[in-house]
GROMACS .gro file of C-alpha atoms in nm:
model
  509
    1MET     CA    1   2.217   5.326   5.004
    2THR     CA    2   1.864   5.346   5.156
    3ARG     CA    3   1.638   5.042   5.157
    4SER     CA    4   1.255   5.032   5.208
    5ASP     CA    5   0.979   4.760   5.135
    6VAL     CA    6   0.795   4.932   4.847
    7LEU     CA    7   0.837   5.217   4.621
    8ILE     CA    8   0.510   5.377   4.525
    9VAL     CA    9   0.558   5.605   4.192
   10GLY     CA   10   0.263   5.831   4.170
   11ALA     CA   11   0.048   5.997   4.441
   12GLY     CA   12  -0.303   6.002   4.298
   13PRO     CA   13  -0.581   5.816   4.459
   14THR     CA   14  -0.458   5.481   4.368
   15GLY     CA   15  -0.087   5.548   4.500
   16LEU     CA   16  -0.214   5.696   4.802
   17VAL     CA   17  -0.460   5.418   4.889
   18LEU     CA   18  -0.184   5.170   4.836
   19ALA     CA   19   0.044   5.371   5.063
   20LEU     CA   20  -0.214   5.363   5.329
   21TRP     CA   21  -0.300   5.000   5.311
   22LEU     CA   22   0.064   4.902   5.313
   23THR     CA   23   0.138   5.129   5.590
   24LYS     CA   24  -0.148   4.999   5.811
   25LEU     CA   25  -0.001   4.644   5.740
   26ASP     CA   26   0.336   4.753   5.871
   27VAL     CA   27   0.516   4.774   5.543
   28GLY     CA   28   0.772   5.038   5.490
   29VAL     CA   29   0.686   5.266   5.195
   30ARG     CA   30   0.814   5.575   5.006
   31ILE     CA   31   0.557   5.741   4.786
   32ILE     CA   32   0.687   6.000   4.526
   33ASP     CA   33   0.527   6.227   4.286
   34ARG     CA   34   0.675   6.460   4.039
   35THR     CA   35   0.417   6.745   4.107
   36ALA     CA   36   0.459   7.007   4.358
   37GLU     CA   37   0.107   6.962   4.529
   38PRO     CA   38  -0.201   6.765   4.481
   39GLY     CA   39  -0.441   6.853   4.203
   40THR     CA   40  -0.679   7.138   4.248
   41THR     CA   41  -0.920   7.024   3.961
   42SER     CA   42  -1.030   6.684   3.877
   43ARG     CA   43  -1.239   6.454   3.644
   44ALA     CA   44  -1.290   6.155   3.872
   45LEU     CA   45  -1.593   6.214   4.109
   46ALA     CA   46  -1.773   5.887   4.195
   47VAL     CA   47  -1.684   5.654   4.492
   48ALA     CA   48  -1.856   5.318   4.447
   49ALA     CA   49  -2.040   5.140   4.712
   50HIS     CA   50  -1.772   4.855   4.727
   51THR     CA   51  -1.504   5.117   4.755
   52LEU     CA   52  -1.683   5.248   5.064
   53GLU     CA   53  -1.721   4.904   5.208
   54LEU     CA   54  -1.339   4.864   5.166
   55TYR     CA   55  -1.264   5.199   5.308
   56ARG     CA   56  -1.423   5.092   5.638
   57GLN     CA   57  -1.088   4.899   5.683
   58LEU     CA   58  -0.909   5.249   5.731
   59ASP     CA   59  -1.200   5.426   5.880
   60LEU     CA   60  -1.238   5.636   5.555
   61ALA     CA   61  -1.589   5.558   5.455
   62ASP     CA   62  -1.765   5.799   5.717
   63ALA     CA   63  -1.514   6.089   5.620
   64VAL     CA   64  -1.580   6.037   5.250
   65ILE     CA   65  -1.968   6.041   5.314
   66ALA     CA   66  -1.939   6.354   5.525
   67ARG     CA   67  -1.735   6.559   5.287
   68GLY     CA   68  -1.922   6.439   4.978
   69HIS     CA   69  -2.263   6.412   4.823
   70LYS     CA   70  -2.498   6.110   4.819
   71VAL     CA   71  -2.655   6.062   4.478
   72ARG     CA   72  -2.966   5.858   4.524
   73ALA     CA   73  -3.096   5.837   4.165
   74ALA     CA   74  -2.987   5.874   3.805
   75ASN     CA   75  -3.210   6.022   3.533
   76LEU     CA   76  -3.214   5.962   3.168
   77TRP     CA   77  -3.328   6.263   2.953
   78VAL     CA   78  -3.435   6.261   2.592
   79ARG     CA   79  -3.557   6.562   2.390
   80GLY     CA   80  -3.583   6.779   2.700
   81GLU     CA   81  -3.771   6.542   2.908
   82ALA     CA   82  -3.671   6.311   3.190
   83GLU     CA   83  -3.780   5.973   3.044
   84ALA     CA   84  -3.640   5.730   3.312
   85ARG     CA   85  -3.514   5.753   3.698
   86ILE     CA   86  -3.304   5.481   3.845
   87PRO     CA   87  -3.345   5.511   4.235
   88PHE     CA   88  -3.016   5.367   4.374
   89ALA     CA   89  -3.150   5.381   4.732
   90ALA     CA   90  -3.449   5.156   4.665
   91ILE     CA   91  -3.258   4.901   4.452
   92GLY     CA   92  -2.944   4.863   4.672
   93GLU     CA   93  -3.081   4.886   5.034
   94ASP     CA   94  -3.058   4.521   5.070
   95LEU     CA   95  -2.743   4.465   4.897
   96SER     CA   96  -2.489   4.716   5.056
   97PRO     CA   97  -2.456   4.944   5.363
   98TYR     CA   98  -2.400   5.228   5.093
   99SER     CA   99  -2.697   5.203   4.861
  100PHE     CA  100  -2.624   5.522   4.679
  101PHE     CA  101  -2.373   5.684   4.441
  102GLN     CA  102  -2.107   5.881   4.642
  103ILE     CA  103  -1.980   6.203   4.481
  104PHE     CA  104  -1.636   6.296   4.614
  105PRO     CA  105  -1.424   6.501   4.364
  106GLN     CA  106  -1.062   6.353   4.322
  107ASP     CA  107  -0.878   6.668   4.430
  108GLU     CA  108  -1.075   6.656   4.781
  109HIS     CA  109  -1.018   6.280   4.790
  110GLU     CA  110  -0.669   6.310   4.728
  111ARG     CA  111  -0.642   6.582   5.015
  112LEU     CA  112  -0.826   6.338   5.262
  113LEU     CA  113  -0.586   6.048   5.172
  114VAL     CA  114  -0.274   6.263   5.229
  115GLU     CA  115  -0.396   6.378   5.550
  116ARG     CA  116  -0.469   6.023   5.671
  117LEU     CA  117  -0.126   5.910   5.542
  118GLY     CA  118   0.035   6.188   5.729
  119GLN     CA  119  -0.130   6.076   6.061
  120LEU     CA  120   0.047   5.742   5.999
  121GLY     CA  121   0.373   5.909   5.964
  122VAL     CA  122   0.430   5.893   5.584
  123THR     CA  123   0.465   6.201   5.369
  124VAL     CA  124   0.440   6.219   4.992
  125GLU     CA  125   0.792   6.321   4.839
  126ARG     CA  126   0.675   6.598   4.611
  127ARG     CA  127   0.889   6.726   4.311
  128THR     CA  128   1.049   6.368   4.307
  129GLU     CA  129   1.039   6.149   3.998
  130LEU     CA  130   1.173   5.784   3.892
  131HIS     CA  131   1.445   5.835   3.661
  132ASP     CA  132   1.489   5.456   3.603
  133PHE     CA  133   1.517   5.132   3.788
  134THR     CA  134   1.662   4.773   3.744
  135ASP     CA  135   1.508   4.449   3.881
  136HIS     CA  136   1.803   4.255   4.026
  137GLY     CA  137   1.587   3.961   4.107
  138ASP     CA  138   1.613   3.995   4.485
  139ARG     CA  139   1.567   4.373   4.498
  140ILE     CA  140   1.476   4.685   4.291
  141VAL     CA  141   1.742   4.959   4.260
  142ALA     CA  142   1.580   5.278   4.168
  143HIS     CA  143   1.731   5.623   4.056
  144LEU     CA  144   1.534   5.913   4.181
  145ARG     CA  145   1.561   6.282   4.106
  146GLY     CA  146   1.433   6.529   4.361
  147GLU     CA  147   1.479   6.873   4.491
  148HIS     CA  148   1.794   6.788   4.667
  149GLY     CA  149   1.947   6.616   4.369
  150GLU     CA  150   1.979   6.245   4.256
  151GLU     CA  151   1.954   5.948   4.478
  152THR     CA  152   2.000   5.569   4.441
  153ALA     CA  153   1.775   5.368   4.665
  154GLU     CA  154   1.672   4.991   4.696
  155PHE     CA  155   1.334   4.828   4.743
  156SER     CA  156   1.192   4.498   4.773
  157TYR     CA  157   0.909   4.587   4.516
  158LEU     CA  158   0.799   4.879   4.300
  159ALA     CA  159   0.440   4.989   4.226
  160GLY     CA  160   0.384   5.195   3.928
  161CYS     CA  161   0.090   5.420   3.992
  162ASP     CA  162   0.209   5.686   3.744
  163GLY     CA  163  -0.078   5.703   3.522
  164THR     CA  164  -0.145   5.678   3.148
  165HIS     CA  165   0.226   5.773   3.034
  166SER     CA  166   0.384   5.539   3.299
  167LEU     CA  167   0.741   5.515   3.303
  168VAL     CA  168   0.733   5.186   3.495
  169ARG     CA  169   0.503   5.046   3.224
  170GLU     CA  170   0.738   5.154   2.953
  171THR     CA  171   1.050   5.009   3.144
  172ILE     CA  172   0.904   4.658   3.198
  173SER     CA  173   0.779   4.672   2.826
  174ALA     CA  174   0.406   4.564   2.928
  175GLY     CA  175   0.262   4.717   2.614
  176PHE     CA  176  -0.072   4.922   2.618
  177SER     CA  177  -0.301   4.796   2.352
  178GLY     CA  178  -0.636   4.970   2.257
  179GLY     CA  179  -0.723   5.278   2.111
  180THR     CA  180  -0.833   5.651   2.149
  181TYR     CA  181  -1.174   5.794   2.112
  182ARG     CA  182  -1.204   6.049   1.843
  183GLU     CA  183  -1.460   6.262   2.077
  184LEU     CA  184  -1.313   6.504   2.272
  185PHE     CA  185  -1.426   6.513   2.644
  186TYR     CA  186  -1.466   6.814   2.836
  187VAL     CA  187  -1.511   6.877   3.220
  188ALA     CA  188  -1.661   7.186   3.374
  189ASP     CA  189  -1.715   7.291   3.733
  190VAL     CA  190  -2.021   7.538   3.715
  191GLU     CA  191  -2.271   7.718   3.937
  192ALA     CA  192  -2.615   7.676   3.789
  193SER     CA  193  -2.978   7.640   3.859
  194GLY     CA  194  -3.282   7.460   3.689
  195ALA     CA  195  -3.474   7.130   3.699
  196SER     CA  196  -3.149   6.916   3.676
  197ILE     CA  197  -2.975   7.083   3.978
  198ASN     CA  198  -3.164   6.872   4.222
  199GLY     CA  199  -2.872   6.657   4.363
  200GLU     CA  200  -2.927   6.360   4.142
  201LEU     CA  201  -2.728   6.250   3.834
  202HIS     CA  202  -2.871   6.348   3.493
  203VAL     CA  203  -2.758   6.217   3.145
  204ASP     CA  204  -2.890   6.337   2.815
  205LEU     CA  205  -2.946   6.089   2.526
  206ASP     CA  206  -2.985   6.303   2.216
  207GLU     CA  207  -2.858   6.406   1.887
  208ALA     CA  208  -2.659   6.676   2.055
  209ASP     CA  209  -2.326   6.614   2.232
  210PHE     CA  210  -2.336   6.363   2.523
  211LEU     CA  211  -2.371   6.543   2.834
  212ALA     CA  212  -2.389   6.427   3.213
  213ILE     CA  213  -2.461   6.629   3.516
  214PHE     CA  214  -2.292   6.540   3.857
  215PRO     CA  215  -2.417   6.704   4.157
  216LEU     CA  216  -2.163   6.832   4.412
  217ALA     CA  217  -2.190   6.896   4.770
  218ASP     CA  218  -2.284   7.264   4.730
  219THR     CA  219  -2.635   7.249   4.603
  220ARG     CA  220  -2.566   7.512   4.335
  221ARG     CA  221  -2.250   7.364   4.214
  222ALA     CA  222  -2.245   7.073   3.960
  223ARG     CA  223  -1.978   6.904   3.747
  224LEU     CA  224  -2.050   6.884   3.368
  225ILE     CA  225  -1.887   6.602   3.179
  226GLY     CA  226  -1.965   6.601   2.807
  227THR     CA  227  -1.823   6.538   2.462
  228VAL     CA  228  -1.749   6.735   2.140
  229ARG     CA  229  -1.808   6.503   1.846
  230ASP     CA  230  -1.784   6.710   1.512
  231GLU     CA  231  -1.483   6.907   1.380
  232ARG     CA  232  -1.467   7.106   1.711
  233ALA     CA  233  -1.297   6.776   1.853
  234ASP     CA  234  -0.990   6.873   1.661
  235GLN     CA  235  -0.964   7.205   1.838
  236ALA     CA  236  -0.867   7.100   2.187
  237ASP     CA  237  -0.612   7.353   2.253
  238THR     CA  238  -0.853   7.647   2.167
  239LEU     CA  239  -1.199   7.504   2.274
  240THR     CA  240  -1.377   7.709   2.548
  241PHE     CA  241  -1.709   7.646   2.727
  242ASP     CA  242  -1.875   7.871   2.488
  243ASP     CA  243  -1.792   7.624   2.219
  244VAL     CA  244  -1.970   7.320   2.357
  245SER     CA  245  -2.328   7.235   2.263
  246ARG     CA  246  -2.590   7.451   2.393
  247GLN     CA  247  -2.853   7.213   2.290
  248ALA     CA  248  -2.758   6.960   2.542
  249ILE     CA  249  -2.738   7.197   2.814
  250GLU     CA  250  -3.079   7.327   2.716
  251ASN     CA  251  -3.217   6.987   2.714
  252LEU     CA  252  -3.131   6.924   3.065
  253LYS     CA  253  -3.294   7.264   3.154
  254ILE     CA  254  -3.013   7.423   3.341
  255LYS     CA  255  -2.905   7.770   3.343
  256ILE     CA  256  -2.533   7.821   3.382
  257GLU     CA  257  -2.457   8.117   3.604
  258LYS     CA  258  -2.088   8.085   3.636
  259VAL     CA  259  -1.807   7.856   3.517
  260ASN     CA  260  -1.550   7.811   3.774
  261TRP     CA  261  -1.311   7.594   3.556
  262PHE     CA  262  -1.311   7.408   3.230
  263SER     CA  263  -1.071   7.172   3.053
  264THR     CA  264  -1.063   6.908   2.773
  265TYR     CA  265  -0.907   6.577   2.723
  266HIS     CA  266  -0.900   6.275   2.510
  267VAL     CA  267  -1.001   5.940   2.646
  268HIS     CA  268  -0.835   5.608   2.572
  269HIS     CA  269  -0.937   5.261   2.602
  270ARG     CA  270  -0.644   5.049   2.679
  271VAL     CA  271  -0.510   4.768   2.896
  272ALA     CA  272  -0.156   4.678   2.961
  273GLY     CA  273  -0.031   4.343   2.844
  274GLN     CA  274   0.086   4.236   3.185
  275PHE     CA  275   0.027   4.395   3.540
  276ARG     CA  276   0.344   4.222   3.698
  277LYS     CA  277   0.697   4.172   3.583
  278GLY     CA  278   0.935   4.037   3.857
  279ARG     CA  279   0.936   4.285   4.127
  280ALA     CA  280   0.754   4.570   3.944
  281PHE     CA  281   0.371   4.612   3.940
  282LEU     CA  282   0.132   4.834   3.734
  283VAL     CA  283  -0.157   4.966   3.938
  284GLY     CA  284  -0.463   5.194   3.820
  285ASP     CA  285  -0.433   5.412   3.511
  286ALA     CA  286  -0.081   5.290   3.435
  287ALA     CA  287  -0.234   4.936   3.383
  288HIS     CA  288  -0.581   5.022   3.237
  289ILE     CA  289  -0.775   5.336   3.107
  290HIS     CA  290  -1.118   5.350   2.965
  291SER     CA  291  -1.406   5.597   2.907
  292PRO     CA  292  -1.557   5.763   3.220
  293VAL     CA  293  -1.905   5.608   3.158
  294GLY     CA  294  -2.035   5.458   3.481
  295GLY     CA  295  -1.759   5.635   3.708
  296GLN     CA  296  -1.553   5.313   3.730
  297GLY     CA  297  -1.194   5.451   3.670
  298MET     CA  298  -1.079   5.570   4.010
  299ASN     CA  299  -1.268   5.299   4.199
  300THR     CA  300  -1.096   5.030   3.975
  301GLY     CA  301  -0.757   5.178   4.060
  302ILE     CA  302  -0.824   5.172   4.428
  303GLY     CA  303  -0.936   4.822   4.395
  304ASP     CA  304  -0.605   4.741   4.231
  305ALA     CA  305  -0.428   4.891   4.529
  306ILE     CA  306  -0.622   4.712   4.797
  307ASN     CA  307  -0.563   4.383   4.601
  308LEU     CA  308  -0.200   4.423   4.578
  309ALA     CA  309  -0.136   4.581   4.930
  310TRP     CA  310  -0.240   4.269   5.124
  311LYS     CA  311  -0.046   4.041   4.895
  312LEU     CA  312   0.264   4.236   4.924
  313SER     CA  313   0.237   4.242   5.300
  314SER     CA  314   0.190   3.864   5.322
  315VAL     CA  315   0.499   3.801   5.111
  316LEU     CA  316   0.715   4.043   5.278
  317ALA     CA  317   0.602   3.912   5.631
  318ALA     CA  318   0.707   3.549   5.499
  319GLN     CA  319   0.316   3.451   5.541
  320ALA     CA  320   0.298   3.351   5.176
  321PRO     CA  321   0.528   3.239   4.888
  322ASP     CA  322   0.612   3.486   4.604
  323ALA     CA  323   0.364   3.301   4.373
  324LEU     CA  324   0.073   3.494   4.564
  325LEU     CA  325   0.172   3.797   4.391
  326ASP     CA  326   0.112   3.645   4.055
  327SER     CA  327  -0.270   3.626   4.156
  328TYR     CA  328  -0.270   4.019   4.142
  329GLU     CA  329  -0.230   4.019   3.762
  330ILE     CA  330  -0.464   3.722   3.719
  331GLU     CA  331  -0.757   3.874   3.912
  332ARG     CA  332  -0.719   4.233   3.824
  333ILE     CA  333  -0.632   4.203   3.448
  334ALA     CA  334  -0.937   3.990   3.393
  335PHE     CA  335  -1.162   4.270   3.551
  336ALA     CA  336  -0.987   4.547   3.370
  337LYS     CA  337  -1.042   4.367   3.019
  338ARG     CA  338  -1.417   4.324   3.102
  339LEU     CA  339  -1.451   4.682   3.223
  340VAL     CA  340  -1.283   4.822   2.913
  341ALA     CA  341  -1.509   4.623   2.687
  342THR     CA  342  -1.818   4.709   2.878
  343THR     CA  343  -1.754   5.087   2.900
  344ASP     CA  344  -1.662   5.090   2.531
  345ARG     CA  345  -1.992   4.940   2.416
  346ILE     CA  346  -2.192   5.178   2.637
  347PHE     CA  347  -1.998   5.498   2.529
  348THR     CA  348  -2.025   5.391   2.171
  349PHE     CA  349  -2.391   5.374   2.217
  350VAL     CA  350  -2.434   5.713   2.381
  351THR     CA  351  -2.218   5.893   2.142
  352ALA     CA  352  -2.266   5.723   1.804
  353ASP     CA  353  -2.337   5.941   1.504
  354GLY     CA  354  -2.584   5.876   1.231
  355ARG     CA  355  -2.956   5.855   1.161
  356ILE     CA  356  -2.973   5.494   1.297
  357ALA     CA  357  -2.807   5.580   1.618
  358ASP     CA  358  -3.000   5.906   1.688
  359LEU     CA  359  -3.320   5.701   1.610
  360VAL     CA  360  -3.241   5.433   1.865
  361ARG     CA  361  -3.151   5.695   2.140
  362THR     CA  362  -3.423   5.924   2.090
  363ARG     CA  363  -3.723   5.712   1.975
  364ILE     CA  364  -3.660   5.359   2.072
  365ALA     CA  365  -3.469   5.401   2.391
  366PRO     CA  366  -3.723   5.641   2.559
  367ILE     CA  367  -3.982   5.358   2.507
  368VAL     CA  368  -3.767   5.048   2.589
  369VAL     CA  369  -3.555   5.179   2.869
  370PRO     CA  370  -3.827   5.278   3.123
  371ARG     CA  371  -3.993   4.950   3.069
  372ILE     CA  372  -3.655   4.753   3.115
  373LEU     CA  373  -3.581   4.963   3.442
  374GLY     CA  374  -3.915   4.855   3.567
  375ILE     CA  375  -3.786   4.510   3.617
  376ASP     CA  376  -3.638   4.449   3.940
  377ARG     CA  377  -3.368   4.231   3.829
  378VAL     CA  378  -3.258   4.475   3.580
  379ARG     CA  379  -3.246   4.758   3.831
  380GLU     CA  380  -3.046   4.528   4.083
  381PHE     CA  381  -2.812   4.412   3.795
  382ILE     CA  382  -2.734   4.784   3.739
  383PHE     CA  383  -2.654   4.873   4.091
  384ARG     CA  384  -2.432   4.568   4.134
  385THR     CA  385  -2.241   4.664   3.827
  386VAL     CA  386  -2.211   5.038   3.890
  387SER     CA  387  -2.131   4.977   4.262
  388GLN     CA  388  -1.873   4.718   4.165
  389ILE     CA  389  -2.018   4.453   4.428
  390THR     CA  390  -2.063   4.207   4.143
  391LEU     CA  391  -1.685   4.212   4.081
  392ASN     CA  392  -1.555   3.855   4.156
  393TYR     CA  393  -1.224   3.646   4.135
  394ARG     CA  394  -1.407   3.311   4.075
  395GLN     CA  395  -1.118   3.201   3.847
  396SER     CA  396  -0.835   3.298   4.062
  397PRO     CA  397  -0.597   3.022   4.206
  398LEU     CA  398  -0.690   3.150   4.552
  399SER     CA  399  -1.080   3.070   4.520
  400GLU     CA  400  -1.217   2.748   4.595
  401GLY     CA  401  -1.550   2.574   4.689
  402SER     CA  402  -1.906   2.690   4.697
  403ALA     CA  403  -2.159   2.705   4.983
  404GLY     CA  404  -2.515   2.808   4.921
  405GLU     CA  405  -2.521   3.056   4.644
  406VAL     CA  406  -2.170   3.196   4.732
  407ARG     CA  407  -1.855   3.078   4.547
  408GLY     CA  408  -1.497   3.111   4.630
  409GLY     CA  409  -1.387   3.445   4.481
  410GLU     CA  410  -1.698   3.630   4.539
  411ARG     CA  411  -1.775   3.914   4.766
  412LEU     CA  412  -1.930   3.806   5.092
  413PRO     CA  413  -2.299   3.900   5.096
  414TRP     CA  414  -2.425   4.165   5.319
  415ALA     CA  415  -2.670   4.034   5.546
  416PRO     CA  416  -2.746   4.253   5.868
  417VAL     CA  417  -2.980   4.085   6.125
  418ASP     CA  418  -3.135   4.222   6.429
  419GLY     CA  419  -2.890   4.506   6.449
  420VAL     CA  420  -2.585   4.278   6.390
  421ASP     CA  421  -2.380   4.381   6.077
  422ASN     CA  422  -2.183   4.084   5.946
  423PHE     CA  423  -1.952   4.328   5.769
  424ALA     CA  424  -1.854   4.482   6.091
  425SER     CA  425  -1.567   4.224   6.146
  426LEU     CA  426  -1.436   4.294   5.789
  427ALA     CA  427  -1.296   4.630   5.904
  428ALA     CA  428  -0.988   4.415   6.017
  429THR     CA  429  -0.733   4.383   5.736
  430GLN     CA  430  -0.671   4.006   5.812
  431TRP     CA  431  -0.778   3.658   5.710
  432GLN     CA  432  -1.097   3.568   5.906
  433ILE     CA  433  -1.366   3.294   5.917
  434HIS     CA  434  -1.745   3.349   5.913
  435ILE     CA  435  -1.985   3.077   6.012
  436TYR     CA  436  -2.378   3.143   5.989
  437GLY     CA  437  -2.530   2.886   6.228
  438VAL     CA  438  -2.327   2.663   6.452
  439ALA     CA  439  -1.933   2.623   6.465
  440SER     CA  440  -1.784   2.305   6.550
  441GLU     CA  441  -1.528   2.273   6.837
  442ASP     CA  442  -1.285   2.161   6.568
  443VAL     CA  443  -1.316   2.476   6.380
  444ARG     CA  444  -1.293   2.678   6.722
  445SER     CA  445  -0.990   2.495   6.807
  446TRP     CA  446  -0.820   2.557   6.483
  447CYS     CA  447  -0.896   2.932   6.473
  448GLU     CA  448  -0.768   2.964   6.828
  449ARG     CA  449  -0.450   2.776   6.747
  450HIS     CA  450  -0.373   2.956   6.432
  451ARG     CA  451  -0.493   3.290   6.564
  452VAL     CA  452  -0.777   3.343   6.298
  453PRO     CA  453  -1.052   3.546   6.398
  454LEU     CA  454  -1.386   3.358   6.396
  455SER     CA  455  -1.734   3.519   6.367
  456VAL     CA  456  -2.043   3.306   6.433
  457PHE     CA  457  -2.378   3.451   6.366
  458ASP     CA  458  -2.710   3.299   6.484
  459TRP     CA  459  -2.892   3.143   6.189
  460ARG     CA  460  -3.173   3.345   6.051
  461PRO     CA  461  -3.380   3.326   5.732
  462ALA     CA  462  -3.227   3.647   5.615
  463HIS     CA  463  -2.899   3.453   5.576
  464GLU     CA  464  -3.043   3.211   5.357
  465GLU     CA  465  -3.208   3.494   5.152
  466ALA     CA  466  -2.859   3.651   5.101
  467GLY     CA  467  -2.728   3.321   4.960
  468LEU     CA  468  -2.537   3.208   5.262
  469ALA     CA  469  -2.562   2.826   5.379
  470ARG     CA  470  -2.622   2.719   5.737
  471ASP     CA  471  -2.324   2.600   5.926
  472ALA     CA  472  -2.089   2.648   5.616
  473LEU     CA  473  -1.750   2.778   5.664
  474TYR     CA  474  -1.642   3.103   5.473
  475LEU     CA  475  -1.262   3.178   5.480
  476LEU     CA  476  -1.231   3.551   5.398
  477ARG     CA  477  -0.929   3.717   5.260
  478PRO     CA  478  -0.778   4.040   5.396
  479ASP     CA  479  -0.959   4.228   5.126
  480THR     CA  480  -1.296   4.080   5.237
  481TYR     CA  481  -1.348   3.839   4.941
  482VAL     CA  482  -1.440   3.477   4.997
  483ALA     CA  483  -1.143   3.274   4.951
  484LEU     CA  484  -1.277   2.896   5.057
  485ALA     CA  485  -1.648   2.830   5.080
  486ASP     CA  486  -1.690   2.492   5.244
  487PRO     CA  487  -2.046   2.357   5.307
  488LYS     CA  488  -1.908   2.093   5.548
  489ALA     CA  489  -1.683   2.332   5.742
  490SER     CA  490  -1.419   2.066   5.753
  491VAL     CA  491  -1.091   2.149   5.908
  492ASP     CA  492  -0.918   1.909   5.676
  493THR     CA  493  -1.022   2.115   5.393
  494LEU     CA  494  -0.917   2.442   5.563
  495GLU     CA  495  -0.579   2.286   5.627
  496ARG     CA  496  -0.528   2.165   5.266
  497TYR     CA  497  -0.637   2.513   5.139
  498CYS     CA  498  -0.368   2.666   5.329
  499SER     CA  499  -0.099   2.403   5.259
  500ASP     CA  500  -0.165   2.385   4.880
  501ARG     CA  501  -0.090   2.759   4.862
  502GLY     CA  502   0.164   2.791   5.119
  503LEU     CA  503  -0.041   3.032   5.318
  504SER     CA  504  -0.026   3.122   5.680
  505VAL     CA  505  -0.359   3.291   5.750
  506GLY     CA  506  -0.290   3.380   6.121
  507SER     CA  507  -0.237   3.713   6.251
  508ALA     CA  508  -0.009   3.923   6.035
  509ARG     CA  509   0.327   4.062   6.135
   0.00000   0.00000   0.00000
């Protein structure tokens, strides 16, 4: 019977990212998928700024940017007129190295990830599916079915990245509470021309069906994502592009010249009751699904994968106790629940039926929204939310302390000064320490003794503006989040933090 560290079920973006991170961290993986090849069409398009920040750890960010399309603004339309414009570049230029909304279709995204995984010597096992598995307490025994017959194999852990109809979720009886939107979604890849085919994102808020236009790298191509809200929603099997609302398309002033492909789907809003049971984990759509509003779905699954990867690696390398893996569910299920609730409220607003809803969208929103978006704090909040840089783990058992405006569990602020990028060292997938100001000899000695990388930055006013505290110690997790923020930079505090959690934060295996 073969034995590997981790079995990954499902080779979508979530499973592929998990496999990449684990492989880089010297964890042995097998990744299986029942399909014969990667998808050729896709609904997921957006790659958030925070995902690009994390992609620097595998030298993926530049490739995603080069192959995709930067969206620098979003536009809200009402009654055939653009009423508000949100310029991402101007809002986020001081918050992230990636102050834009990156469009990179899921099918192309998957091909890039498969390519990189192959360069590391790992191949997706296609036409292979999980039949069942048993958790024996000290290992997982899984029965697989593939092109060459059936196989029984052992694994230390199993990650279910197998989507909405997850067998892993059903096997661990995790539940999947929530509901299904009545509206029928459609997605179409088109070639078009017109005012809205200008490389920016456009959304129609009107009495007509909801419609959003996402630009693609080819200047004439765009991805339309919309809804059908009336009795047509019950005709998913027979609906064609000719059946969707002409009014919404005309409102956005585009001329459809060619439809390359068209498909429909129903959207759910659900969160599993648990993300971990024993040695099995749920990741991505197997754990949570929600409306596509804000382009958060794929990015959230990728965030799950990166969060879980370094923790599995640490436990397998005997650098942390099994209890570290409990923090995966604690951190990610809380975010998933907030995200589902938020996207549900937004989607309900933009698709609600009735005179009052139409009045709010077409008469009140055009007056109120531009004024609200004129407020710097509101625009910054939108960028922080959509980019996922506001995501935090403050309530996690791994988070402790505060220094300046930064608390344990938060993303480290981006603060480039005089050509020195404080995010550069984050490309290393390991624990590390940042100090902005002066590092004591005790801290330097501790880092050298424990083989923990130390980055010391000359103090500048820009660091204070970013919320950092002078001479404070910031212990950073392998996924770049602040674990410990200590204004006194005390080695005793650092030692206690690691000891209380049984962590060895030195160089990984």
